[in-house]
Amino acid sequence: MTLNQVFFGYFAFVIVLTSLLVVTRKNPVHSVLWMLIMFFHVAALYLFLNAEFIAAIQIIVYAGAILVLYVFVIFLLNLKQEIGDEQRVGEWPVGLAIALSIGLLMLIPMAGIKVGMMGKWGVKAIEDETHTVALGKVLYTDYLLPFELASLILLVAIVGAVVLSKKKKKVEGQ
Amino acid sequence: MELGYPILSTVIFLPIIGGLLLLLISRANESVIKWGALAVSIVTFVVSLPLFTNFDKTTHLMQFTEGGPHKWIAAWNIHYYVGVDGISVLFVLLSTLITILCILISWNSIKDKVKEFYIALLMIEGSMIGVFCSLDFFLFYIFWEAMLIPMFLLIGVWGGPRRVYSAIKFFLYTLVGSVLMLVGIIVLYKQAQTFNILEMMSRSYPYKLQLMLFWAFFAAFAVKVPMFPVHTWLPDAHTEAPTAGSVILAAILIKMGAYGFLRFSIPMFPDAAKAMMPVMLGLSVVAIIYGGIICLAQTDLKRLIAYSSVSHMGFVTLGIFAFNSQGVEGGILQMINHGIVTGALFLCVGVIYDRTHSRVIADYGGLATPLPVYAGFFLVFTLASIGLPSMNGFIGEFLIILGGFKASKLVGVLAATGVIIGAAYMLWLYQNVFFTEVNDKVKDLKDMNGREILTLLPLLILVFWIGVYPNSFLSFMHVSVSHLLEKVNYGASADMNLAQIFIDLIR
Amino acid sequence: MQYPDLGPIMPEIAFIAAALVVLMLELVIKRKEAIGFLAIIGIAVAMFYMKGSFGATFQSASNPQEFMFVSDGYSAFFKVIFFVNLFMSILISLKYLKIEDSLKGEYFSLLMLSTSGMMIMASSGDLIVLYLGLELMAMSTYILAGFMRNNTRSNEAAIKYFLLGAFSSAILLYGVSILYGLTGTTNIYRLAGLVAAEDVHSSPALLLSVVMIIVAFGYKVAAAPFHMWAPDVYEGAPTSVTAFMSVGPKAAGFAVMGRVFLISLSSYKVEWTTILIPVAILTMAVGNIVAIAQTNIKRMLAYSSIAHAGYAMLGIIAGTRMGLAAMMNYLLVYAFMNVGAFAIVIMLRSNVVKGDELSDYQGLAKSNPLAAALMLVFMFSLTGIPPTGGFMGKFYIFMSIIDAGYIWLAVVSVVFSAISAYFYLRIVVLMYMKDQEKVPELSLSPALSLSLIISFVMVIAMGILPSAFIDVARVVSLIL
Amino acid sequence: MVPLSWYLVLSAIVFVLGMLGFLMRRNIIIMFLSVELMLNGVNISLVAFSHYMQDLRGQVLVFMIIAVAAAEAAIGLAIIVALFRNKPTVHVDEMSELRG
Amino acid sequence: MEYYLLIPFLPLAAFFINILLGRKILKTASHWISTLAVFGSMVIAYITVAGVIKGNTINADLYTWITSGSDFRVSVGFLIDQLTAVMLVVVTTVSFLVHVYSIGYMHGEDGYYRFFAFLSLFTFSMLMLIMSNNLLQLYFGWEAVGLCSYFLIGFYYEKKSAADAGKKAFVVNRFGDFGFGLGVIIVFLTLGTLHYLPVFEGIGGLQEKTLNIFGAQVDLITVIALLLFCGAVGKSAQVPLHVWLPDAMEGPTPVSALIHAATMVTAGVFMVARLNPIFNLSPFAMAVVAIVGGITALFAATIALVQNDIKRVVAYSTVSQLGYMMIACGVGAYSAGIFHLYTHAFFKALLFLAAGSVMHAMAGELDMQKMGGLRKYLPVTYWTMLIASFSIAGFPPLAGFFSKDEILWLAFNGGSVGKVAWGMGAVAAVLTAFYSFRLIYVTFHGKFRGTEEQRHHLHESPKVMTVPLIILCVGAIASGWIGIPQLLGDVVGLHHSNWFAHFMEPVLGHPDVHASHSTEWAVMALSIAIAVTGWLVAVWFYLRDPGIPRRLAKEHPFIYKLLWNKYYVDELYDVIIVRASKGVAKHIMVGLTDSQIIEGIVNGVPRAIGWFSEQLRKLQTGVTHRYASIMAAGLFLAFVLMFIKLWS
């Protein structure tokens, strides 16, 4: 077993463990925190896969922005009382069974995948340009359209957030 | 043949356009609407008359055809193509005539949503005629289905107490049947690559396909006829519909099923039709007897007549599937006859229903005393329904039984029993309504007025016209029917040496 | 560095620009109806550019094979459907939102952004673009569903739609990732050749991927058993949004289904039909059968829309050019008739009457014969009775499916079609054959009337003179 | 060298755990988190594929997914906030006014 | 101009005039139209008959009635030969007399115009029947007379029994027509035509042909003959379809006289005679005809013994006499049958009209037990009726004697079947004499047993009624003289002994007689003895010792009840046909198949779908997890399906 594999084993173990904790903790705040740990480990895995930029945004965007948003909302909603309630839906065994069977069915095909054709961005090519530059090049040439679209989606998100969470207007004209 | 105007399109679309024009008339002007509808229907009838006078009886080809090469939906090779032959021409005339009578009989009885009523009626007329004229299968199907909508409304809006149930039942029953036909049509199209009926007929199809398609079409046509196990919509629909609705149902609409058999099932799937002959004959006989006997237990005037339709239409299908010229011609003539007679009977019931608002036989009795003229009319139609010689029913039934007997002795014998049963229930009905002591409820009723007499008179004349000189109608069919039978590969040779064949059959 | 040719994508650019303008102007314009009008101008502008965008792809300079965006007749046809849907939805919204006290400028820009998402989906040449278009459309629709934010039902609709939508996107992404892993590309057209390769074709992972993609698309078009959200969301969302949602995202879903299944996975047809056929049957069954028990018209129309998804799916299953044309034609008819029906539903919503219970329709023929007559036409069209467009649509679908050899499937679907008559007829029965208890006060507006006129005329026109529409659909279905 | 299949199995496990959470938990926020888990599962496989195929497309997709996830979180949380104002609960099974 | 066309069409015109104008315009003057029309056709008929006697038979088509296919062609046409001529005389004469009689009898009735209209229509139909030259037109007339009979029986339609009787007559006849119609069809199918002459020519070629009926090979001609005979059984009220005729007495008496005695009911006999070339070729069918005739003669006579209703007695006597005619046809003595038909028309019409006269006097009373001693009040009626009774009983030299004697004689000669028939006929003859005189004695002799009011009302009928009685009485006496047996020689001076048989020979042929003159004398003597016996018994029972009948009834209650209830045939039919079919209709068809089975499916499927819909609806709980789980389950199932597909 190479060192790489040992490290992978560690990260994988932590990722799975924290994932499990995320979906089982009663207190949403705890879940968010376990998730944070998981995100760091995922980012570390990305580093293994020569994807430094992705690892960075995993931490910056996911951990830094999204999760913080979650925490805000959780505090905003003040869910103290809810924590004491039953956390699983009544039919949870059904959900469990279905999810596990899907998981079982997925494992074998997933493990057996043979990758398709090779691209030109080998480790060497990326290291030559650094990952950020490489990804940037691709993003701004071939993937310009998706990139722009992503911005549009973010715009929608802004508009949506404003529209939906604005406080009730004082009734007009009365 | 040159008429100066496209006669069939005019006859189809005049009522439809007339109906649309009625939309423009204000709801308040009821009398304008009525007179307008009447005018449209009369003009349509007059316009359709050249079909009778100018028809060339010496050819089996389609006549008065229009729009042959003109494509309607090019992508699917669909044409607007109409025409009539000896089989269909009489139904067009019957439709135009019956509509006038329907408008007349509804004159005072429809008081609610008057405008919609007459529009619906004219729409039905247009689509009915369209069904009989279409030479494109797709066009045919459009008219066939389009008719459901106004008919559904006619039953459901202006009908009796259980109208909603009956209307939905009618609609679903017929829809289920016709969607299966739709699949059949498409499968046929896949084979023939055209919807042109004449071209479809000129091809031959593999036996298995024929069989499959025969049953697909059977679903649609048998429900419409209605044949035995799928007849139960008919009593409800006939009973609950307003008079005009019952008349149209009885006189025209249920003919479409039998017409469909003649126009499509038999010429397109001759082998399957021949193979299925015993089944069809069997179902027809069951319908004749079952429909007849069940009449004996009816307590509702319209329901009884409705069940009698089942029996009479059994004769029609029997004749058609006997596959000999007597049977088929008798069948066609019987369709006309049944249209006239049952239509007239429903008109008659409408006359009395307007006065009493009751359909229960027990509410009547002794009507002949206060309403002698009415009794006379009803009597004539009753007797025509029984099939008395010199009236139209006899000619049709005799030819059918003759044809049926030729096809199968047992079937002929059983069908003939229908004649006995028919006499029993119709006379029972007549007796209970018109004879015996005068019921207090009907003592002071007024006899028919001029409008009502005018409504029934044309049918009365037709009853005797067909009965005494049926040739003026039968002559339309000869060539077309013999052509049809040649197609079934049965007619021509069988007819020429019929006695010999029968003796061979006897052995 | 070469500047890419923006020609193919000009309609989208113009349209999105219009959406942004609308979003900005909302801040200054007080009369919100004017914003609706602006949105319509946006449609007109986009339509103007669409003329020049035919038959081209938007691609990067570096790799001509890696185009992201296809502007062909197929997508153009769908864009027309989206525009029709948007246009009609705007027309029916104006009065309704006023009554609901939710008339805000963002509403129109969100409708437009959602529509641009659909346009991108229809035109996507790459799974990445497809995903983003889908998300753009979906996110806007989530917001629209919850637009009446003070209404718990609207909130509930939004949350359900959102949760399940996110769930299905995750599944889609997993499918896409496997496809990517197996082939090394995400381009829809290049996938076609790669999937056909022996070792990819026989890989069980491909099955996994296809199933996941079917599930995700099935969710978007509300096909059973992934339809469960639809009735709840349709009922809870503002009625005008329901009208919008029941046509647009569905059509967009079919657009991408057509492209992905018939191009990328065309060599895998035997396998995906194995799933799609049961799904289609189940969809028709659930849609038509459960609709019978409904008492709320929006809910009933939701089930009806599920059922219609089943019919449209038959076009995909046929897998031929004809099937595709049939599906497109069907969706166009469906846009008109469904929005028309919703227009009537909206018409019944007044300050006093909620208007979405079936019993509200009682006696409509008496109090408002015209509205009843229009509803009658729409109902019969949805049932598929000639001479309405609905019939022609269904006919084409059945024709294509039979042409492809699935006669039994056609029989099954016509039977369901007959069953559907039962609940559509119920509306007609209520309108025409029941006595009225209260006189429903209709909220008419010129815009609403216009939308009704358009849908009525189109439904009839497509029934009587379908040739033009069919020919277009046939021509543009040339992608195969 | 770590084989690709390890990453893929890991991604599948994370994905399924996310699904598990989604199907079992009644708290909306945790359901959101579960979706994020599922997306992370997808991301792991995409980055792994990308690496092993020496192709950046997968990473572009991951980039997009992260952006969309952010947007999704914003909208989703906004919806929750709006909902919570009208009905103070985060339990999704209590939101079943619409049914049948 | 074919003047003979006026014979049927004059009455038809009268019918139309009366039915259209009678109610509002003609009213009580309606009889003029009809009577004149019938008189006109009678005159023309006589002229035509004179022509026939000279040998000018007519066979001409008027127009083609029905064509179908290349082979089916039937015309409306007329055949006037010797047989038709006899019928013409009978029909027009009796019809005319009845018309005249009805003027008095029906005076003041509601629907006076209607009565005459239908009487004219009947005359028309009957004439069409006898003048037809093909089977289908015969069938037309056949049904049309039935129809008129229906109307006229139900003339007093407000009385339920009258309406019922009319319906019964029609429906029972339909049973017969059922067979008749099938017979016509088989004739067409085997011979390709329905016109008499070609049929008669072609029928010979069918000998030895058989028909396969459920596997059994049956002689074709026998089948045809028997089916055609079914019609005759119905129309001529032969056992077992005789039940309608006694009930038909609900109609006005002139109708009974015309339709149910003289003309329509004899149509069956006419038809068998007309189609004799067919029957002649089937000995079996002939035997059936003879035996049915014999049974009918005997059966009806026994019933007539105990009936009290004056018209019913006469009606049963009619049935019985029709049986005689059938016996004649069955033994091949068609001309004898027709001869009896012809004489019977006179004396039976007379009996009915006289009975009508009695009723007229008794204000509608029909029960003989309430009459008695009417002789002095109704002398004309009494005497004419008495003569008619002697005639029917077969007293020489009255008309009935010759015709009946000829039948019995020829039956006696007709082989073993004929012998049996003769036996039955002879017994029936005794009974005939007995009940005929019973009628006379109970009605006209003894004391009046009616109410005081009735006695007050008793009076002889007006001239318009009695004159026809007298004319018919002349017929009852003298009409037989044209057929005096050869044995007695040419008594009347017609240049031919048994002129009638000679006249009919071209059409009907004549049976071979091999017996000696002495046998014939013996049989004739026996006939007379029989008649006298019957008469004497009646005299003894009803004039000498009126207690006997009641004692007999007491001693043999079973037989009495059986006869009184007409052998329970009506009740039997009621159970096995009327009730059974109504029961089937009500309980099985309406109650089970239609409402339960077919409607069960028709309504059950939607109901099942509705139920299913409700169940599926419950799946939609509104809980998001449920939806997600179902989605995921769908995903899972799709996987499984795919894998199964892949590895199968």
PDB file of N, CA and C in Angstrom, chain B residues 105-124:
ATOM      1  N   ILE B 105     -89.909  19.889 -34.704  1.00  0.00           N
ATOM      2  CA  ILE B 105     -90.494  19.273 -33.515  1.00  0.00           C
ATOM      3  C   ILE B 105     -89.997  19.971 -32.253  1.00  0.00           C
ATOM      4  N   SER B 106     -88.861  20.639 -32.363  1.00  0.00           N
ATOM      5  CA  SER B 106     -88.322  21.296 -31.168  1.00  0.00           C
ATOM      6  C   SER B 106     -88.834  22.722 -31.011  1.00  0.00           C
ATOM      7  N   TRP B 107     -89.633  23.135 -31.942  1.00  0.00           N
ATOM      8  CA  TRP B 107     -90.023  24.539 -32.017  1.00  0.00           C
ATOM      9  C   TRP B 107     -90.440  25.121 -30.675  1.00  0.00           C
ATOM     10  N   ASN B 108     -91.361  24.445 -30.015  1.00  0.00           N
ATOM     11  CA  ASN B 108     -91.849  24.982 -28.746  1.00  0.00           C
ATOM     12  C   ASN B 108     -91.322  24.235 -27.542  1.00  0.00           C
ATOM     13  N   SER B 109     -90.733  23.090 -27.772  1.00  0.00           N
ATOM     14  CA  SER B 109     -90.373  22.297 -26.600  1.00  0.00           C
ATOM     15  C   SER B 109     -89.046  22.725 -26.005  1.00  0.00           C
ATOM     16  N   ILE B 110     -88.215  23.383 -26.808  1.00  0.00           N
ATOM     17  CA  ILE B 110     -86.943  23.835 -26.250  1.00  0.00           C
ATOM     18  C   ILE B 110     -87.105  25.278 -25.811  1.00  0.00           C
ATOM     19  N   LYS B 111     -86.922  25.490 -24.528  1.00  0.00           N
ATOM     20  CA  LYS B 111     -87.137  26.849 -24.034  1.00  0.00           C
ATOM     21  C   LYS B 111     -85.875  27.422 -23.417  1.00  0.00           C
ATOM     22  N   ASP B 112     -84.934  26.552 -23.176  1.00  0.00           N
ATOM     23  CA  ASP B 112     -83.735  26.957 -22.462  1.00  0.00           C
ATOM     24  C   ASP B 112     -82.548  26.895 -23.427  1.00  0.00           C
ATOM     25  N   LYS B 113     -81.692  27.881 -23.397  1.00  0.00           N
ATOM     26  CA  LYS B 113     -80.501  27.888 -24.256  1.00  0.00           C
ATOM     27  C   LYS B 113     -80.869  27.584 -25.708  1.00  0.00           C
ATOM     28  N   VAL B 114     -81.836  28.322 -26.175  1.00  0.00           N
ATOM     29  CA  VAL B 114     -82.385  28.049 -27.496  1.00  0.00           C
ATOM     30  C   VAL B 114     -81.317  28.148 -28.575  1.00  0.00           C
ATOM     31  N   LYS B 115     -80.518  29.179 -28.462  1.00  0.00           N
ATOM     32  CA  LYS B 115     -79.527  29.416 -29.494  1.00  0.00           C
ATOM     33  C   LYS B 115     -78.571  28.229 -29.612  1.00  0.00           C
ATOM     34  N   GLU B 116     -78.058  27.824 -28.480  1.00  0.00           N
ATOM     35  CA  GLU B 116     -77.104  26.722 -28.505  1.00  0.00           C
ATOM     36  C   GLU B 116     -77.735  25.469 -29.101  1.00  0.00           C
ATOM     37  N   PHE B 117     -79.004  25.291 -28.784  1.00  0.00           N
ATOM     38  CA  PHE B 117     -79.665  24.080 -29.261  1.00  0.00           C
ATOM     39  C   PHE B 117     -79.640  23.995 -30.776  1.00  0.00           C
ATOM     40  N   TYR B 118     -80.057  25.085 -31.403  1.00  0.00           N
ATOM     41  CA  TYR B 118     -80.130  25.011 -32.858  1.00  0.00           C
ATOM     42  C   TYR B 118     -78.755  24.978 -33.487  1.00  0.00           C
ATOM     43  N   ILE B 119     -77.825  25.650 -32.837  1.00  0.00           N
ATOM     44  CA  ILE B 119     -76.460  25.569 -33.369  1.00  0.00           C
ATOM     45  C   ILE B 119     -75.980  24.125 -33.306  1.00  0.00           C
ATOM     46  N   ALA B 120     -76.195  23.507 -32.154  1.00  0.00           N
ATOM     47  CA  ALA B 120     -75.751  22.115 -32.008  1.00  0.00           C
ATOM     48  C   ALA B 120     -76.399  21.233 -33.063  1.00  0.00           C
ATOM     49  N   LEU B 121     -77.674  21.469 -33.280  1.00  0.00           N
ATOM     50  CA  LEU B 121     -78.400  20.637 -34.230  1.00  0.00           C
ATOM     51  C   LEU B 121     -77.802  20.770 -35.631  1.00  0.00           C
ATOM     52  N   LEU B 122     -77.522  22.008 -36.012  1.00  0.00           N
ATOM     53  CA  LEU B 122     -76.977  22.210 -37.357  1.00  0.00           C
ATOM     54  C   LEU B 122     -75.566  21.640 -37.466  1.00  0.00           C
ATOM     55  N   MET B 123     -74.819  21.757 -36.386  1.00  0.00           N
ATOM     56  CA  MET B 123     -73.470  21.181 -36.402  1.00  0.00           C
ATOM     57  C   MET B 123     -73.552  19.658 -36.589  1.00  0.00           C
ATOM     58  N   ILE B 124     -74.485  19.065 -35.875  1.00  0.00           N
ATOM     59  CA  ILE B 124     -74.644  17.616 -36.018  1.00  0.00           C
ATOM     60  C   ILE B 124     -74.972  17.282 -37.460  1.00  0.00           C
TER      61      ILE B 124
END
